[in-house]
Amino acid sequence: QVQLVESGGGLVQAGGSLRLSCAASGRTFSVYAMGWFRQAPGKEREIVAAISTSGANTYYADSVKGRFTISRDNAKNTAYLQMNSLKPEDTAVYYCAAKYRVFITTHKNIDYWGQGTQVTVSS
């Protein structure tokens, strides 16, 4: 069992920055690929970014490419999402996700989810 706890969400003005953290406990963090998803009211959950177990490979949705950076520190059992140049359309609940060894590309078949953290970007 893996427990994921997100933090770092909040209210920020457009153009601002936030850094989300996802702290993992339980089983060995380094064997899990990690991802960040978001879900806005009335919309489906969508992938924002993903990172491989070692951190060597990453993926970004087109909507955040060049503005968001995903990273991980396996020694600290933590994944991060640095969000810069935030836009009102980035407003959503952000979730971190873990999948055993397999690179995350979809919200389906995720092994573990965090509880989510709200990000609100005002215009």
PDB file of C-alpha atoms in Angstrom:
ATOM      1  CA  GLN A   1       0.000   0.000   0.000  1.00  0.00           C
ATOM      2  CA  VAL A   2       1.164   3.507  -0.853  1.00  0.00           C
ATOM      3  CA  GLN A   3      -0.245   6.667   0.653  1.00  0.00           C
ATOM      4  CA  LEU A   4       0.071   9.884  -1.343  1.00  0.00           C
ATOM      5  CA  VAL A   5      -0.417  13.288   0.214  1.00  0.00           C
ATOM      6  CA  GLU A   6      -0.429  16.418  -1.922  1.00  0.00           C
ATOM      7  CA  SER A   7       0.353  19.898  -0.662  1.00  0.00           C
ATOM      8  CA  GLY A   8       1.163  23.319  -2.045  1.00  0.00           C
ATOM      9  CA  GLY A   9      -2.112  24.284  -3.656  1.00  0.00           C
ATOM     10  CA  GLY A  10      -3.736  27.654  -3.119  1.00  0.00           C
ATOM     11  CA  LEU A  11      -4.929  30.875  -4.666  1.00  0.00           C
ATOM     12  CA  VAL A  12      -2.589  32.752  -6.985  1.00  0.00           C
ATOM     13  CA  GLN A  13      -2.930  35.533  -9.516  1.00  0.00           C
ATOM     14  CA  ALA A  14      -2.496  34.883 -13.200  1.00  0.00           C
ATOM     15  CA  GLY A  15       1.168  34.845 -14.100  1.00  0.00           C
ATOM     16  CA  GLY A  16       2.143  33.570 -10.675  1.00  0.00           C
ATOM     17  CA  SER A  17       3.753  30.311  -9.594  1.00  0.00           C
ATOM     18  CA  LEU A  18       3.028  27.428  -7.272  1.00  0.00           C
ATOM     19  CA  ARG A  19       4.902  24.246  -6.439  1.00  0.00           C
ATOM     20  CA  LEU A  20       2.898  21.160  -5.613  1.00  0.00           C
ATOM     21  CA  SER A  21       4.423  18.341  -3.606  1.00  0.00           C
ATOM     22  CA  CYS A  22       3.313  14.734  -3.369  1.00  0.00           C
ATOM     23  CA  ALA A  23       4.737  12.892  -0.382  1.00  0.00           C
ATOM     24  CA  ALA A  24       4.602   9.117  -0.556  1.00  0.00           C
ATOM     25  CA  SER A  25       4.721   6.636   2.282  1.00  0.00           C
ATOM     26  CA  GLY A  26       4.437   2.911   2.415  1.00  0.00           C
ATOM     27  CA  ARG A  27       6.191   0.857  -0.195  1.00  0.00           C
ATOM     28  CA  THR A  28       9.356   1.760  -2.059  1.00  0.00           C
ATOM     29  CA  PHE A  29       8.719   5.040  -3.852  1.00  0.00           C
ATOM     30  CA  SER A  30      11.374   4.544  -6.498  1.00  0.00           C
ATOM     31  CA  VAL A  31       9.550   1.638  -8.156  1.00  0.00           C
ATOM     32  CA  TYR A  32       6.505   3.771  -8.913  1.00  0.00           C
ATOM     33  CA  ALA A  33       6.085   5.981 -11.927  1.00  0.00           C
ATOM     34  CA  MET A  34       4.375   9.197 -10.902  1.00  0.00           C
ATOM     35  CA  GLY A  35       1.953  11.538 -12.545  1.00  0.00           C
ATOM     36  CA  TRP A  36      -0.009  14.704 -11.921  1.00  0.00           C
ATOM     37  CA  PHE A  37      -3.602  15.033 -13.053  1.00  0.00           C
ATOM     38  CA  ARG A  38      -6.177  17.770 -12.696  1.00  0.00           C
ATOM     39  CA  GLN A  39      -9.934  17.976 -12.744  1.00  0.00           C
ATOM     40  CA  ALA A  40     -11.952  21.136 -13.168  1.00  0.00           C
ATOM     41  CA  PRO A  41     -15.667  21.286 -12.289  1.00  0.00           C
ATOM     42  CA  GLY A  42     -17.751  19.562 -14.931  1.00  0.00           C
ATOM     43  CA  LYS A  43     -14.712  18.253 -16.766  1.00  0.00           C
ATOM     44  CA  GLU A  44     -12.970  14.917 -16.953  1.00  0.00           C
ATOM     45  CA  ARG A  45      -9.757  14.249 -15.098  1.00  0.00           C
ATOM     46  CA  GLU A  46      -6.824  14.934 -17.395  1.00  0.00           C
ATOM     47  CA  ILE A  47      -3.166  14.171 -17.239  1.00  0.00           C
ATOM     48  CA  VAL A  48      -0.883  17.152 -16.729  1.00  0.00           C
ATOM     49  CA  ALA A  49       2.559  15.576 -16.456  1.00  0.00           C
ATOM     50  CA  ALA A  50       4.240  12.258 -15.799  1.00  0.00           C
ATOM     51  CA  ILE A  51       7.680  11.052 -14.791  1.00  0.00           C
ATOM     52  CA  SER A  52       9.375   7.684 -14.925  1.00  0.00           C
ATOM     53  CA  THR A  53      10.673   5.796 -11.890  1.00  0.00           C
ATOM     54  CA  SER A  54      14.200   7.163 -12.294  1.00  0.00           C
ATOM     55  CA  GLY A  55      13.134  10.616 -13.417  1.00  0.00           C
ATOM     56  CA  ALA A  56      14.880  10.238 -16.756  1.00  0.00           C
ATOM     57  CA  ASN A  57      11.696  10.447 -18.798  1.00  0.00           C
ATOM     58  CA  THR A  58       8.909  12.994 -18.575  1.00  0.00           C
ATOM     59  CA  TYR A  59       5.705  13.856 -20.365  1.00  0.00           C
ATOM     60  CA  TYR A  60       3.685  17.077 -20.447  1.00  0.00           C
ATOM     61  CA  ALA A  61       0.266  17.889 -21.782  1.00  0.00           C
ATOM     62  CA  ASP A  62       0.416  20.463 -24.560  1.00  0.00           C
ATOM     63  CA  SER A  63      -1.538  22.912 -22.431  1.00  0.00           C
ATOM     64  CA  VAL A  64       1.229  23.100 -19.802  1.00  0.00           C
ATOM     65  CA  LYS A  65       4.353  22.448 -21.842  1.00  0.00           C
ATOM     66  CA  GLY A  66       6.974  25.084 -21.195  1.00  0.00           C
ATOM     67  CA  ARG A  67       5.220  26.307 -18.036  1.00  0.00           C
ATOM     68  CA  PHE A  68       5.105  23.257 -15.737  1.00  0.00           C
ATOM     69  CA  THR A  69       7.966  21.017 -14.630  1.00  0.00           C
ATOM     70  CA  ILE A  70       7.576  17.609 -13.024  1.00  0.00           C
ATOM     71  CA  SER A  71      10.375  16.188 -10.905  1.00  0.00           C
ATOM     72  CA  ARG A  72      10.969  13.648  -8.175  1.00  0.00           C
ATOM     73  CA  ASP A  73      13.374  13.049  -5.325  1.00  0.00           C
ATOM     74  CA  ASN A  74      13.478   9.334  -4.615  1.00  0.00           C
ATOM     75  CA  ALA A  75      15.568   9.904  -1.487  1.00  0.00           C
ATOM     76  CA  LYS A  76      12.753  12.043  -0.069  1.00  0.00           C
ATOM     77  CA  ASN A  77       9.898   9.912  -1.435  1.00  0.00           C
ATOM     78  CA  THR A  78       8.414  13.021  -3.008  1.00  0.00           C
ATOM     79  CA  ALA A  79       7.250  14.142  -6.434  1.00  0.00           C
ATOM     80  CA  TYR A  80       6.856  17.771  -7.412  1.00  0.00           C
ATOM     81  CA  LEU A  81       5.022  19.880  -9.940  1.00  0.00           C
ATOM     82  CA  GLN A  82       6.458  23.344 -10.448  1.00  0.00           C
ATOM     83  CA  MET A  83       3.827  25.529 -12.091  1.00  0.00           C
ATOM     84  CA  ASN A  84       4.862  28.858 -13.592  1.00  0.00           C
ATOM     85  CA  SER A  85       3.008  31.457 -15.656  1.00  0.00           C
ATOM     86  CA  LEU A  86      -0.276  30.189 -14.290  1.00  0.00           C
ATOM     87  CA  LYS A  87      -3.481  30.948 -16.170  1.00  0.00           C
ATOM     88  CA  PRO A  88      -7.095  31.002 -14.987  1.00  0.00           C
ATOM     89  CA  GLU A  89      -7.720  27.888 -17.069  1.00  0.00           C
ATOM     90  CA  ASP A  90      -5.245  26.019 -14.854  1.00  0.00           C
ATOM     91  CA  THR A  91      -7.776  26.248 -12.027  1.00  0.00           C
ATOM     92  CA  ALA A  92      -8.630  22.710 -10.889  1.00  0.00           C
ATOM     93  CA  VAL A  93      -8.106  20.115  -8.206  1.00  0.00           C
ATOM     94  CA  TYR A  94      -4.697  18.588  -8.773  1.00  0.00           C
ATOM     95  CA  TYR A  95      -4.057  14.940  -7.967  1.00  0.00           C
ATOM     96  CA  CYS A  96      -0.863  12.976  -7.846  1.00  0.00           C
ATOM     97  CA  ALA A  97      -0.892   9.366  -8.951  1.00  0.00           C
ATOM     98  CA  ALA A  98       1.397   6.367  -8.720  1.00  0.00           C
ATOM     99  CA  LYS A  99       1.653   3.320 -10.942  1.00  0.00           C
ATOM    100  CA  TYR A 100       3.950   0.367 -10.332  1.00  0.00           C
ATOM    101  CA  ARG A 101       6.881   0.578 -12.789  1.00  0.00           C
ATOM    102  CA  VAL A 102       4.750   1.569 -15.802  1.00  0.00           C
ATOM    103  CA  PHE A 103       4.954   5.079 -17.242  1.00  0.00           C
ATOM    104  CA  ILE A 104       1.659   6.878 -16.712  1.00  0.00           C
ATOM    105  CA  THR A 105      -0.207   8.055 -19.794  1.00  0.00           C
ATOM    106  CA  THR A 106      -3.831   7.893 -18.696  1.00  0.00           C
ATOM    107  CA  HIS A 107      -5.990   8.140 -15.592  1.00  0.00           C
ATOM    108  CA  LYS A 108      -7.015   4.515 -16.087  1.00  0.00           C
ATOM    109  CA  ASN A 109      -5.387   1.687 -14.124  1.00  0.00           C
ATOM    110  CA  ILE A 110      -3.642   3.958 -11.656  1.00  0.00           C
ATOM    111  CA  ASP A 111      -2.547   2.066  -8.571  1.00  0.00           C
ATOM    112  CA  TYR A 112      -2.755   4.917  -6.049  1.00  0.00           C
ATOM    113  CA  TRP A 113      -4.243   8.409  -5.940  1.00  0.00           C
ATOM    114  CA  GLY A 114      -3.702  11.289  -3.587  1.00  0.00           C
ATOM    115  CA  GLN A 115      -6.603  13.188  -2.092  1.00  0.00           C
ATOM    116  CA  GLY A 116      -6.125  16.239  -4.294  1.00  0.00           C
ATOM    117  CA  THR A 117      -5.189  19.854  -3.704  1.00  0.00           C
ATOM    118  CA  GLN A 118      -7.072  22.874  -5.017  1.00  0.00           C
ATOM    119  CA  VAL A 119      -5.317  25.331  -7.311  1.00  0.00           C
ATOM    120  CA  THR A 120      -7.186  28.530  -8.106  1.00  0.00           C
ATOM    121  CA  VAL A 121      -5.792  31.115 -10.506  1.00  0.00           C
ATOM    122  CA  SER A 122      -7.490  34.504 -10.508  1.00  0.00           C
ATOM    123  CA  SER A 123      -7.468  36.788 -13.515  1.00  0.00           C
TER     124      SER A 123
END
